[in-house]
PDB file of C-alpha atoms in Angstrom:
ATOM      1  CA  UNK A 293      15.887   8.901  -5.454  1.00  0.00           C
ATOM      2  CA  UNK A 294      12.310   9.269  -5.866  1.00  0.00           C
ATOM      3  CA  UNK A 295      11.240  13.034  -7.480  1.00  0.00           C
ATOM      4  CA  UNK A 296       8.291  13.360  -9.156  1.00  0.00           C
ATOM      5  CA  UNK A 297       7.160  16.585 -10.545  1.00  0.00           C
ATOM      6  CA  UNK A 298       4.317  18.101 -12.074  1.00  0.00           C
ATOM      7  CA  UNK A 299       3.266  14.555 -13.113  1.00  0.00           C
ATOM      8  CA  UNK A 300      -0.203  14.708 -16.012  1.00  0.00           C
ATOM      9  CA  UNK A 301      -1.870  11.050 -16.898  1.00  0.00           C
ATOM     10  CA  UNK A 302      -4.578  10.947 -18.864  1.00  0.00           C
ATOM     11  CA  UNK A 303      -6.312   7.813 -20.496  1.00  0.00           C
ATOM     12  CA  UNK A 304      -8.516   7.975 -23.219  1.00  0.00           C
ATOM     13  CA  UNK A 305     -12.081   4.791 -22.064  1.00  0.00           C
ATOM     14  CA  UNK A 306     -13.937   3.632 -24.528  1.00  0.00           C
ATOM     15  CA  UNK A 307     -17.701   3.235 -23.671  1.00  0.00           C
ATOM     16  CA  UNK A 308     -21.311   2.365 -25.063  1.00  0.00           C
ATOM     17  CA  UNK A 309     -24.718   0.725 -23.210  1.00  0.00           C
ATOM     18  CA  UNK A 310     -25.317  -2.864 -23.663  1.00  0.00           C
ATOM     19  CA  UNK A 311     -26.809  -5.164 -27.112  1.00  0.00           C
ATOM     20  CA  UNK A 312     -26.215  -5.369 -30.159  1.00  0.00           C
ATOM     21  CA  UNK A 313     -27.293  -2.232 -31.557  1.00  0.00           C
ATOM     22  CA  UNK A 314     -24.934  -0.013 -29.508  1.00  0.00           C
ATOM     23  CA  UNK A 315     -22.612  -2.360 -30.892  1.00  0.00           C
ATOM     24  CA  UNK A 316     -23.190  -1.609 -34.373  1.00  0.00           C
ATOM     25  CA  UNK A 317     -23.540   1.752 -33.330  1.00  0.00           C
ATOM     26  CA  UNK A 318     -19.632   1.632 -31.857  1.00  0.00           C
ATOM     27  CA  UNK A 319     -17.973   0.420 -34.938  1.00  0.00           C
ATOM     28  CA  UNK A 320     -18.836   3.727 -36.407  1.00  0.00           C
ATOM     29  CA  UNK A 321     -19.172   6.344 -34.184  1.00  0.00           C
ATOM     30  CA  UNK A 322     -17.250   5.131 -30.380  1.00  0.00           C
ATOM     31  CA  UNK A 323     -18.021   6.926 -27.516  1.00  0.00           C
ATOM     32  CA  UNK A 324     -14.852   7.959 -25.591  1.00  0.00           C
ATOM     33  CA  UNK A 325     -14.653   9.661 -22.071  1.00  0.00           C
ATOM     34  CA  UNK A 326     -10.846  10.917 -20.024  1.00  0.00           C
ATOM     35  CA  UNK A 327     -10.143   9.736 -17.001  1.00  0.00           C
ATOM     36  CA  UNK A 328      -7.536  11.767 -15.100  1.00  0.00           C
ATOM     37  CA  UNK A 329      -5.552   9.393 -13.372  1.00  0.00           C
ATOM     38  CA  UNK A 330      -2.849  11.714 -12.098  1.00  0.00           C
ATOM     39  CA  UNK A 331      -3.272  15.618 -12.168  1.00  0.00           C
ATOM     40  CA  UNK A 332      -0.085  17.891 -10.787  1.00  0.00           C
ATOM     41  CA  UNK A 333       1.474  14.537  -8.373  1.00  0.00           C
ATOM     42  CA  UNK A 334       4.406  15.862  -6.897  1.00  0.00           C
ATOM     43  CA  UNK A 335       6.746  14.222  -4.017  1.00  0.00           C
ATOM     44  CA  UNK A 336       9.961  13.082  -3.287  1.00  0.00           C
ATOM     45  CA  UNK A 337      10.838  10.628  -1.660  1.00  0.00           C
ATOM     46  CA  UNK A 338      14.214  10.041  -0.036  1.00  0.00           C
ATOM     47  CA  UNK A 339      17.066   7.072  -0.206  1.00  0.00           C
ATOM     48  CA  UNK A 340      15.974   4.627   2.214  1.00  0.00           C
ATOM     49  CA  UNK A 341      12.673   5.336   3.786  1.00  0.00           C
ATOM     50  CA  UNK A 342       9.888   3.358   3.322  1.00  0.00           C
ATOM     51  CA  UNK A 343       6.520   5.389   2.041  1.00  0.00           C
ATOM     52  CA  UNK A 344       3.023   4.008   1.922  1.00  0.00           C
ATOM     53  CA  UNK A 345       1.227   5.381  -0.317  1.00  0.00           C
ATOM     54  CA  UNK A 346      -2.923   5.150   0.283  1.00  0.00           C
ATOM     55  CA  UNK A 347      -5.712   6.362  -1.868  1.00  0.00           C
ATOM     56  CA  UNK A 348      -9.313   4.971  -2.988  1.00  0.00           C
ATOM     57  CA  UNK A 349      -9.531   2.734  -5.893  1.00  0.00           C
ATOM     58  CA  UNK A 350      -8.785   4.375  -9.368  1.00  0.00           C
ATOM     59  CA  UNK A 351      -7.262   7.385  -7.334  1.00  0.00           C
ATOM     60  CA  UNK A 352      -3.573   7.022  -9.388  1.00  0.00           C
ATOM     61  CA  UNK A 353      -1.722   4.527  -6.995  1.00  0.00           C
ATOM     62  CA  UNK A 354      -0.971   1.989  -9.601  1.00  0.00           C
ATOM     63  CA  UNK A 355      -0.629   4.722 -12.240  1.00  0.00           C
ATOM     64  CA  UNK A 356       2.154   6.669 -10.347  1.00  0.00           C
ATOM     65  CA  UNK A 357       3.769   2.777  -9.400  1.00  0.00           C
ATOM     66  CA  UNK A 358       3.467   2.246 -13.479  1.00  0.00           C
ATOM     67  CA  UNK A 359       5.175   5.331 -14.495  1.00  0.00           C
ATOM     68  CA  UNK A 360       8.178   5.530 -11.656  1.00  0.00           C
ATOM     69  CA  UNK A 361       8.795   1.753 -12.550  1.00  0.00           C
ATOM     70  CA  UNK A 362       8.747   3.128 -16.380  1.00  0.00           C
ATOM     71  CA  UNK A 363       6.059   0.990 -17.923  1.00  0.00           C
ATOM     72  CA  UNK A 364       4.049   4.186 -18.371  1.00  0.00           C
ATOM     73  CA  UNK A 365       5.012   7.195 -20.200  1.00  0.00           C
ATOM     74  CA  UNK A 366       3.138  10.392 -18.638  1.00  0.00           C
ATOM     75  CA  UNK A 367       1.091  12.991 -20.486  1.00  0.00           C
ATOM     76  CA  UNK A 368       3.342  15.756 -18.953  1.00  0.00           C
ATOM     77  CA  UNK A 369       5.752  16.131 -15.493  1.00  0.00           C
ATOM     78  CA  UNK A 370       9.256  15.024 -14.465  1.00  0.00           C
ATOM     79  CA  UNK A 371      10.030  11.810 -12.929  1.00  0.00           C
ATOM     80  CA  UNK A 372      13.573  10.949 -12.418  1.00  0.00           C
ATOM     81  CA  UNK A 373      14.677   8.100 -10.617  1.00  0.00           C
ATOM     82  CA  UNK A 374      18.656   8.243  -9.389  1.00  0.00           C
ATOM     83  CA  UNK A 375      18.655  10.873 -11.643  1.00  0.00           C
ATOM     84  CA  UNK A 376      17.187   9.099 -15.012  1.00  0.00           C
ATOM     85  CA  UNK A 377      14.156   9.455 -16.406  1.00  0.00           C
ATOM     86  CA  UNK A 378      12.612   6.078 -16.123  1.00  0.00           C
ATOM     87  CA  UNK A 379      10.859   5.572 -19.673  1.00  0.00           C
ATOM     88  CA  UNK A 380      13.554   6.973 -21.274  1.00  0.00           C
ATOM     89  CA  UNK A 381      16.265   4.907 -19.854  1.00  0.00           C
ATOM     90  CA  UNK A 382      14.638   1.844 -18.949  1.00  0.00           C
ATOM     91  CA  UNK A 383      17.340  -0.584 -19.289  1.00  0.00           C
ATOM     92  CA  UNK A 384      19.571   0.742 -17.065  1.00  0.00           C
ATOM     93  CA  UNK A 385      16.616   1.938 -15.285  1.00  0.00           C
ATOM     94  CA  UNK A 386      15.104  -1.664 -14.077  1.00  0.00           C
ATOM     95  CA  UNK A 387      18.361  -2.650 -12.833  1.00  0.00           C
ATOM     96  CA  UNK A 388      18.166  -0.525 -10.074  1.00  0.00           C
ATOM     97  CA  UNK A 389      14.182  -1.680  -9.016  1.00  0.00           C
ATOM     98  CA  UNK A 390      11.842  -4.438  -8.535  1.00  0.00           C
ATOM     99  CA  UNK A 391       8.230  -4.443  -8.038  1.00  0.00           C
ATOM    100  CA  UNK A 392       6.006  -6.601  -7.143  1.00  0.00           C
ATOM    101  CA  UNK A 393       2.449  -6.317  -8.815  1.00  0.00           C
ATOM    102  CA  UNK A 394      -0.187  -8.223  -5.966  1.00  0.00           C
ATOM    103  CA  UNK A 395      -2.181  -8.691  -9.224  1.00  0.00           C
ATOM    104  CA  UNK A 396      -0.280 -10.016 -11.812  1.00  0.00           C
ATOM    105  CA  UNK A 397       2.703 -12.439 -11.374  1.00  0.00           C
ATOM    106  CA  UNK A 398       6.105 -12.238 -13.137  1.00  0.00           C
ATOM    107  CA  UNK A 399       6.391 -15.460 -12.961  1.00  0.00           C
ATOM    108  CA  UNK A 400       5.929 -17.817 -15.786  1.00  0.00           C
ATOM    109  CA  UNK A 401       2.637 -19.912 -15.218  1.00  0.00           C
ATOM    110  CA  UNK A 402       3.327 -23.060 -16.228  1.00  0.00           C
ATOM    111  CA  UNK A 403       6.920 -23.891 -15.313  1.00  0.00           C
ATOM    112  CA  UNK A 404       8.728 -24.087 -11.720  1.00  0.00           C
ATOM    113  CA  UNK A 405       9.793 -21.609  -9.995  1.00  0.00           C
ATOM    114  CA  UNK A 406      12.954 -21.792 -10.533  1.00  0.00           C
ATOM    115  CA  UNK A 407      12.960 -21.635 -13.823  1.00  0.00           C
ATOM    116  CA  UNK A 408      11.184 -18.123 -13.752  1.00  0.00           C
ATOM    117  CA  UNK A 409      13.854 -17.314 -11.593  1.00  0.00           C
ATOM    118  CA  UNK A 410      16.550 -18.878 -14.235  1.00  0.00           C
ATOM    119  CA  UNK A 411      15.349 -16.630 -16.668  1.00  0.00           C
ATOM    120  CA  UNK A 412      14.943 -13.823 -14.856  1.00  0.00           C
ATOM    121  CA  UNK A 413      19.080 -14.031 -14.186  1.00  0.00           C
ATOM    122  CA  UNK A 414      19.740 -14.094 -17.355  1.00  0.00           C
ATOM    123  CA  UNK A 415      17.136 -10.964 -18.371  1.00  0.00           C
ATOM    124  CA  UNK A 416      18.863  -9.089 -15.916  1.00  0.00           C
ATOM    125  CA  UNK A 417      22.649 -10.426 -16.558  1.00  0.00           C
ATOM    126  CA  UNK A 418      23.132 -11.407 -12.629  1.00  0.00           C
ATOM    127  CA  UNK A 419      26.411 -13.057 -12.507  1.00  0.00           C
ATOM    128  CA  UNK A 420      26.312 -16.691 -11.336  1.00  0.00           C
ATOM    129  CA  UNK A 421      28.417 -15.798  -8.001  1.00  0.00           C
ATOM    130  CA  UNK A 422      25.926 -13.052  -7.228  1.00  0.00           C
ATOM    131  CA  UNK A 423      22.619 -15.088  -8.093  1.00  0.00           C
ATOM    132  CA  UNK A 424      23.391 -18.315  -5.932  1.00  0.00           C
ATOM    133  CA  UNK A 425      24.112 -16.724  -2.535  1.00  0.00           C
ATOM    134  CA  UNK A 426      20.935 -14.388  -3.498  1.00  0.00           C
ATOM    135  CA  UNK A 427      18.732 -17.275  -4.330  1.00  0.00           C
ATOM    136  CA  UNK A 428      19.829 -19.221  -1.008  1.00  0.00           C
ATOM    137  CA  UNK A 429      19.249 -16.471   1.100  1.00  0.00           C
ATOM    138  CA  UNK A 430      16.308 -15.367  -0.312  1.00  0.00           C
ATOM    139  CA  UNK A 431      15.258 -19.353  -0.092  1.00  0.00           C
ATOM    140  CA  UNK A 432      16.316 -19.152   3.587  1.00  0.00           C
ATOM    141  CA  UNK A 433      14.228 -16.172   4.337  1.00  0.00           C
ATOM    142  CA  UNK A 434      11.152 -16.979   2.637  1.00  0.00           C
ATOM    143  CA  UNK A 435      10.922 -20.454   2.952  1.00  0.00           C
ATOM    144  CA  UNK A 436      10.984 -21.089  -0.914  1.00  0.00           C
ATOM    145  CA  UNK A 437      13.131 -24.362  -0.495  1.00  0.00           C
ATOM    146  CA  UNK A 438      10.060 -27.082  -1.014  1.00  0.00           C
ATOM    147  CA  UNK A 439       8.427 -24.030  -3.626  1.00  0.00           C
ATOM    148  CA  UNK A 440      11.293 -23.932  -6.672  1.00  0.00           C
ATOM    149  CA  UNK A 441      10.217 -27.114  -8.248  1.00  0.00           C
ATOM    150  CA  UNK A 442       6.662 -26.226  -8.205  1.00  0.00           C
ATOM    151  CA  UNK A 443       5.206 -24.967 -11.251  1.00  0.00           C
ATOM    152  CA  UNK A 444       3.561 -21.457 -10.719  1.00  0.00           C
ATOM    153  CA  UNK A 445       0.033 -22.629 -10.806  1.00  0.00           C
ATOM    154  CA  UNK A 446      -0.051 -24.922  -8.445  1.00  0.00           C
ATOM    155  CA  UNK A 447       1.484 -23.206  -5.817  1.00  0.00           C
ATOM    156  CA  UNK A 448      -1.826 -21.308  -3.538  1.00  0.00           C
ATOM    157  CA  UNK A 449      -1.839 -17.547  -3.087  1.00  0.00           C
ATOM    158  CA  UNK A 450       0.434 -16.831  -0.042  1.00  0.00           C
ATOM    159  CA  UNK A 451       3.501 -19.186  -1.829  1.00  0.00           C
ATOM    160  CA  UNK A 452       3.109 -17.771  -5.286  1.00  0.00           C
ATOM    161  CA  UNK A 453       3.492 -14.038  -2.989  1.00  0.00           C
ATOM    162  CA  UNK A 454       6.124 -14.990  -1.374  1.00  0.00           C
ATOM    163  CA  UNK A 455       7.904 -16.429  -4.570  1.00  0.00           C
ATOM    164  CA  UNK A 456       7.082 -12.484  -6.317  1.00  0.00           C
ATOM    165  CA  UNK A 457       9.091 -10.903  -3.709  1.00  0.00           C
ATOM    166  CA  UNK A 458      12.084 -13.010  -4.252  1.00  0.00           C
ATOM    167  CA  UNK A 459      12.249 -12.911  -7.818  1.00  0.00           C
ATOM    168  CA  UNK A 460      11.501  -9.028  -7.865  1.00  0.00           C
ATOM    169  CA  UNK A 461      14.800  -8.805  -5.499  1.00  0.00           C
ATOM    170  CA  UNK A 462      17.062 -11.674  -7.906  1.00  0.00           C
ATOM    171  CA  UNK A 463      19.025  -9.033  -8.979  1.00  0.00           C
ATOM    172  CA  UNK A 464      19.658  -6.450  -6.048  1.00  0.00           C
ATOM    173  CA  UNK A 465      17.351  -3.691  -6.502  1.00  0.00           C
ATOM    174  CA  UNK A 466      18.289  -0.479  -4.625  1.00  0.00           C
ATOM    175  CA  UNK A 467      14.487   0.725  -4.509  1.00  0.00           C
ATOM    176  CA  UNK A 468      11.353  -2.272  -3.973  1.00  0.00           C
ATOM    177  CA  UNK A 469       7.679  -0.918  -5.532  1.00  0.00           C
ATOM    178  CA  UNK A 470       4.784  -2.902  -3.530  1.00  0.00           C
ATOM    179  CA  UNK A 471       1.242  -2.701  -4.777  1.00  0.00           C
ATOM    180  CA  UNK A 472      -0.801  -4.053  -2.960  1.00  0.00           C
ATOM    181  CA  UNK A 473       1.843  -6.987  -2.115  1.00  0.00           C
ATOM    182  CA  UNK A 474      -0.752  -9.000   0.781  1.00  0.00           C
ATOM    183  CA  UNK A 475      -3.716  -8.492  -1.558  1.00  0.00           C
ATOM    184  CA  UNK A 476      -5.506 -11.556  -0.977  1.00  0.00           C
ATOM    185  CA  UNK A 477      -3.226 -13.587   2.141  1.00  0.00           C
ATOM    186  CA  UNK A 478      -4.430 -15.429   5.537  1.00  0.00           C
ATOM    187  CA  UNK A 479      -2.962 -13.616   8.307  1.00  0.00           C
ATOM    188  CA  UNK A 480       0.182 -16.203   9.268  1.00  0.00           C
ATOM    189  CA  UNK A 481       1.092 -15.496   5.479  1.00  0.00           C
ATOM    190  CA  UNK A 482       1.086 -11.278   5.823  1.00  0.00           C
ATOM    191  CA  UNK A 483       2.698 -11.243   9.340  1.00  0.00           C
ATOM    192  CA  UNK A 484       5.614 -13.080   7.193  1.00  0.00           C
ATOM    193  CA  UNK A 485       5.423 -10.695   4.268  1.00  0.00           C
ATOM    194  CA  UNK A 486       5.843  -7.938   6.515  1.00  0.00           C
ATOM    195  CA  UNK A 487       8.601  -9.431   9.228  1.00  0.00           C
ATOM    196  CA  UNK A 488      10.545  -9.856   5.742  1.00  0.00           C
ATOM    197  CA  UNK A 489      10.428  -6.541   4.299  1.00  0.00           C
ATOM    198  CA  UNK A 490      11.219  -5.136   7.818  1.00  0.00           C
ATOM    199  CA  UNK A 491      14.414  -7.161   8.005  1.00  0.00           C
ATOM    200  CA  UNK A 492      15.076  -6.309   4.532  1.00  0.00           C
ATOM    201  CA  UNK A 493      15.190  -2.949   5.050  1.00  0.00           C
ATOM    202  CA  UNK A 494      16.919  -2.561   8.130  1.00  0.00           C
ATOM    203  CA  UNK A 495      19.579  -4.663   6.294  1.00  0.00           C
ATOM    204  CA  UNK A 496      19.941  -2.940   3.279  1.00  0.00           C
ATOM    205  CA  UNK A 497      18.577   0.477   3.679  1.00  0.00           C
ATOM    206  CA  UNK A 498      16.299  -0.330   0.564  1.00  0.00           C
ATOM    207  CA  UNK A 499      13.687   2.278  -0.600  1.00  0.00           C
ATOM    208  CA  UNK A 500      10.689   1.038  -0.459  1.00  0.00           C
ATOM    209  CA  UNK A 501       7.220   2.385  -1.669  1.00  0.00           C
ATOM    210  CA  UNK A 502       4.429   0.737  -0.378  1.00  0.00           C
ATOM    211  CA  UNK A 503       0.723   1.099  -2.129  1.00  0.00           C
ATOM    212  CA  UNK A 504      -2.332  -0.848   0.227  1.00  0.00           C
ATOM    213  CA  UNK A 505      -5.461  -0.932   1.184  1.00  0.00           C
ATOM    214  CA  UNK A 506      -4.272  -3.031   4.201  1.00  0.00           C
ATOM    215  CA  UNK A 507      -3.667  -0.406   6.719  1.00  0.00           C
ATOM    216  CA  UNK A 508      -2.077  -2.929   9.362  1.00  0.00           C
ATOM    217  CA  UNK A 509       0.934  -2.727   6.489  1.00  0.00           C
ATOM    218  CA  UNK A 510       0.792   0.641   6.810  1.00  0.00           C
ATOM    219  CA  UNK A 511       1.268   0.958  10.591  1.00  0.00           C
ATOM    220  CA  UNK A 512       3.642  -2.100  10.329  1.00  0.00           C
ATOM    221  CA  UNK A 513       6.303  -0.571   7.572  1.00  0.00           C
ATOM    222  CA  UNK A 514       6.155   2.184   7.000  1.00  0.00           C
ATOM    223  CA  UNK A 515       7.220   5.896   8.286  1.00  0.00           C
ATOM    224  CA  UNK A 516       6.301   8.221   5.936  1.00  0.00           C
ATOM    225  CA  UNK A 517       2.706   8.245   4.469  1.00  0.00           C
ATOM    226  CA  UNK A 518       0.965  10.285   1.284  1.00  0.00           C
ATOM    227  CA  UNK A 519      -2.713  10.301   0.734  1.00  0.00           C
ATOM    228  CA  UNK A 520      -3.706  10.867  -3.566  1.00  0.00           C
ATOM    229  CA  UNK A 521      -7.396  10.993  -4.397  1.00  0.00           C
ATOM    230  CA  UNK A 522      -8.938  11.841  -8.014  1.00  0.00           C
ATOM    231  CA  UNK A 523      -4.852  11.594  -9.002  1.00  0.00           C
ATOM    232  CA  UNK A 524      -3.815  14.512  -6.583  1.00  0.00           C
ATOM    233  CA  UNK A 525      -1.213  14.726  -3.778  1.00  0.00           C
ATOM    234  CA  UNK A 526      -3.429  15.445  -0.206  1.00  0.00           C
ATOM    235  CA  UNK A 527      -1.759  15.053   2.411  1.00  0.00           C
ATOM    236  CA  UNK A 528       2.051  14.127   3.655  1.00  0.00           C
ATOM    237  CA  UNK A 529       3.150  12.717   6.881  1.00  0.00           C
ATOM    238  CA  UNK A 530       3.304  10.202   9.884  1.00  0.00           C
ATOM    239  CA  UNK A 531       0.201   8.519  10.511  1.00  0.00           C
ATOM    240  CA  UNK A 532       1.000  10.006  14.146  1.00  0.00           C
ATOM    241  CA  UNK A 533       0.593  13.669  12.615  1.00  0.00           C
ATOM    242  CA  UNK A 534      -2.480  12.509  11.085  1.00  0.00           C
ATOM    243  CA  UNK A 535      -4.000  11.153  14.225  1.00  0.00           C
ATOM    244  CA  UNK A 536      -2.869  14.245  16.102  1.00  0.00           C
ATOM    245  CA  UNK A 537      -4.666  16.851  13.413  1.00  0.00           C
ATOM    246  CA  UNK A 538      -7.703  14.681  11.934  1.00  0.00           C
ATOM    247  CA  UNK A 539      -8.714  12.599  14.743  1.00  0.00           C
ATOM    248  CA  UNK A 540      -8.272  14.597  18.233  1.00  0.00           C
ATOM    249  CA  UNK A 541     -10.357  11.774  20.131  1.00  0.00           C
ATOM    250  CA  UNK A 542      -9.965   8.591  22.063  1.00  0.00           C
ATOM    251  CA  UNK A 543     -12.118   5.733  22.823  1.00  0.00           C
ATOM    252  CA  UNK A 544     -12.808   4.866  26.505  1.00  0.00           C
ATOM    253  CA  UNK A 545     -13.895   1.177  27.304  1.00  0.00           C
ATOM    254  CA  UNK A 546     -14.537   0.022  30.793  1.00  0.00           C
ATOM    255  CA  UNK A 547     -16.797  -2.395  33.313  1.00  0.00           C
ATOM    256  CA  UNK A 548     -18.619  -1.046  35.768  1.00  0.00           C
ATOM    257  CA  UNK A 549     -21.468  -0.505  38.654  1.00  0.00           C
ATOM    258  CA  UNK A 550     -24.837   1.371  39.111  1.00  0.00           C
ATOM    259  CA  UNK A 551     -25.917   3.617  36.124  1.00  0.00           C
ATOM    260  CA  UNK A 552     -27.047   3.853  33.465  1.00  0.00           C
ATOM    261  CA  UNK A 553     -24.093   6.108  32.012  1.00  0.00           C
ATOM    262  CA  UNK A 554     -24.735  10.023  30.488  1.00  0.00           C
ATOM    263  CA  UNK A 555     -23.441  12.144  27.988  1.00  0.00           C
ATOM    264  CA  UNK A 556     -21.197  15.029  29.882  1.00  0.00           C
ATOM    265  CA  UNK A 557     -19.371  17.402  28.673  1.00  0.00           C
ATOM    266  CA  UNK A 558     -17.073  16.348  26.061  1.00  0.00           C
ATOM    267  CA  UNK A 559     -17.823  12.784  26.324  1.00  0.00           C
ATOM    268  CA  UNK A 560     -20.370  10.159  24.227  1.00  0.00           C
ATOM    269  CA  UNK A 561     -21.784   7.106  24.890  1.00  0.00           C
ATOM    270  CA  UNK A 562     -21.323   5.437  21.764  1.00  0.00           C
ATOM    271  CA  UNK A 563     -21.945   1.803  22.649  1.00  0.00           C
ATOM    272  CA  UNK A 564     -23.526   0.466  26.277  1.00  0.00           C
ATOM    273  CA  UNK A 565     -24.237  -2.526  27.085  1.00  0.00           C
ATOM    274  CA  UNK A 566     -25.027  -3.748  30.721  1.00  0.00           C
ATOM    275  CA  UNK A 567     -22.443  -2.100  32.771  1.00  0.00           C
ATOM    276  CA  UNK A 568     -19.923  -2.658  29.783  1.00  0.00           C
ATOM    277  CA  UNK A 569     -19.606   0.508  27.931  1.00  0.00           C
ATOM    278  CA  UNK A 570     -17.626   2.431  25.029  1.00  0.00           C
ATOM    279  CA  UNK A 571     -17.550   6.134  25.306  1.00  0.00           C
ATOM    280  CA  UNK A 572     -15.352   8.378  23.167  1.00  0.00           C
ATOM    281  CA  UNK A 573     -13.718  11.347  24.624  1.00  0.00           C
ATOM    282  CA  UNK A 574     -13.300  14.520  22.416  1.00  0.00           C
ATOM    283  CA  UNK A 575      -9.599  15.314  22.911  1.00  0.00           C
ATOM    284  CA  UNK A 576     -10.278  19.234  21.894  1.00  0.00           C
ATOM    285  CA  UNK A 577     -13.070  19.571  25.165  1.00  0.00           C
ATOM    286  CA  UNK A 578     -11.692  17.127  28.111  1.00  0.00           C
ATOM    287  CA  UNK A 579      -8.531  15.450  28.645  1.00  0.00           C
ATOM    288  CA  UNK A 580      -8.648  11.493  29.264  1.00  0.00           C
ATOM    289  CA  UNK A 581      -7.928  12.105  33.134  1.00  0.00           C
ATOM    290  CA  UNK A 582     -10.960  14.560  33.401  1.00  0.00           C
ATOM    291  CA  UNK A 583     -13.174  11.902  31.591  1.00  0.00           C
ATOM    292  CA  UNK A 584     -12.184   9.496  33.573  1.00  0.00           C
ATOM    293  CA  UNK A 585     -13.114  11.111  36.692  1.00  0.00           C
ATOM    294  CA  UNK A 586     -16.278  12.298  35.338  1.00  0.00           C
ATOM    295  CA  UNK A 587     -17.195   9.082  34.279  1.00  0.00           C
ATOM    296  CA  UNK A 588     -16.005   7.609  37.935  1.00  0.00           C
ATOM    297  CA  UNK A 589     -19.010  10.051  39.647  1.00  0.00           C
ATOM    298  CA  UNK A 590     -21.200   8.393  37.292  1.00  0.00           C
ATOM    299  CA  UNK A 591     -21.151   5.046  38.066  1.00  0.00           C
ATOM    300  CA  UNK A 592     -18.516   2.382  39.542  1.00  0.00           C
ATOM    301  CA  UNK A 593     -15.818   1.799  37.532  1.00  0.00           C
ATOM    302  CA  UNK A 594     -14.349  -1.615  37.977  1.00  0.00           C
ATOM    303  CA  UNK A 595     -12.378  -2.053  34.433  1.00  0.00           C
ATOM    304  CA  UNK A 596     -11.562   0.723  31.989  1.00  0.00           C
ATOM    305  CA  UNK A 597      -9.124   0.894  28.729  1.00  0.00           C
ATOM    306  CA  UNK A 598      -7.668   3.615  26.714  1.00  0.00           C
ATOM    307  CA  UNK A 599      -7.813   3.367  23.334  1.00  0.00           C
ATOM    308  CA  UNK A 600      -6.498   5.468  20.123  1.00  0.00           C
ATOM    309  CA  UNK A 601      -8.788   5.697  17.099  1.00  0.00           C
ATOM    310  CA  UNK A 602      -7.609   2.971  14.359  1.00  0.00           C
ATOM    311  CA  UNK A 603      -6.176   3.696  11.393  1.00  0.00           C
ATOM    312  CA  UNK A 604      -9.102   2.305   9.277  1.00  0.00           C
ATOM    313  CA  UNK A 605     -11.605   4.772  11.247  1.00  0.00           C
ATOM    314  CA  UNK A 606      -8.577   7.906  10.333  1.00  0.00           C
ATOM    315  CA  UNK A 607      -8.323   6.981   7.341  1.00  0.00           C
ATOM    316  CA  UNK A 608     -12.324   6.241   6.262  1.00  0.00           C
ATOM    317  CA  UNK A 609     -12.416  10.093   8.137  1.00  0.00           C
ATOM    318  CA  UNK A 610      -9.887  11.422   5.620  1.00  0.00           C
ATOM    319  CA  UNK A 611     -11.733  10.023   2.476  1.00  0.00           C
ATOM    320  CA  UNK A 612     -14.813  11.430   3.659  1.00  0.00           C
ATOM    321  CA  UNK A 613     -13.259  15.240   4.443  1.00  0.00           C
ATOM    322  CA  UNK A 614     -11.493  14.806   1.095  1.00  0.00           C
ATOM    323  CA  UNK A 615     -15.041  13.522  -0.576  1.00  0.00           C
ATOM    324  CA  UNK A 616     -12.567  10.494  -2.033  1.00  0.00           C
TER     325      UNK A 616
END
């Protein structure tokens, strides 16, 4: 479905210092820096997979999405989407993909949303009957009925993103590329967008590639995650596999009487505040039952919960490990 093999992409970026003198010098001799956005990127995504694509700012996520969608041409390497090279067969390629860029709009700013939808119908040559059916379904599922007659510039960010997702799906693509689709959204809007994407994937089997900095999006939506840093793919697997390998610890939160708590084999007291404590358990040295027994030997435990490290903590640890 999506195949990238040894993709390289470099950008030439002009730089100059501040000031009028520097501006004049730049007219004669421009200082150019090469930015290696992608270096030997290779991965394959099968039909029906929902994959997260994460990494820090400038890691190469958006460049990858733009190459897959046919907007950018790589310097070297191969990219095939449904057997096609995106930038060589764009007219047929775009019929199979829907793209949502959280920081860019494909809707026309000053006209009602429904006019943008009609224009997209003509661009993609969607038959009238199929367009009406798809529009009705998307309007119901994304609650767009009160938004269709409103100019895009008058929509809130959450409203606009729901319309952007609908616009990307009007021609019923087989692949959906989501680049920061929940950026800036409030909690309710994020939940609504996630739920819609989950239902869409379950009902249609659509292939989804999601790039985001919101790890809750990754946890809620994806089955597999790719980590990119400095233009290279660093890890490929599930969050459960990453946790097992990279975060071999758990957090115990407890209410207790007595004390104070003391460190023990494989136990670190992260926080201890008047009978409320947070203890980190190194699973390579202690099991959770052993850690609980060691704590009960020190104090009277009145309440206790066991927590996994958060995905944000896991990803932050990976960033530090790979120095990205």
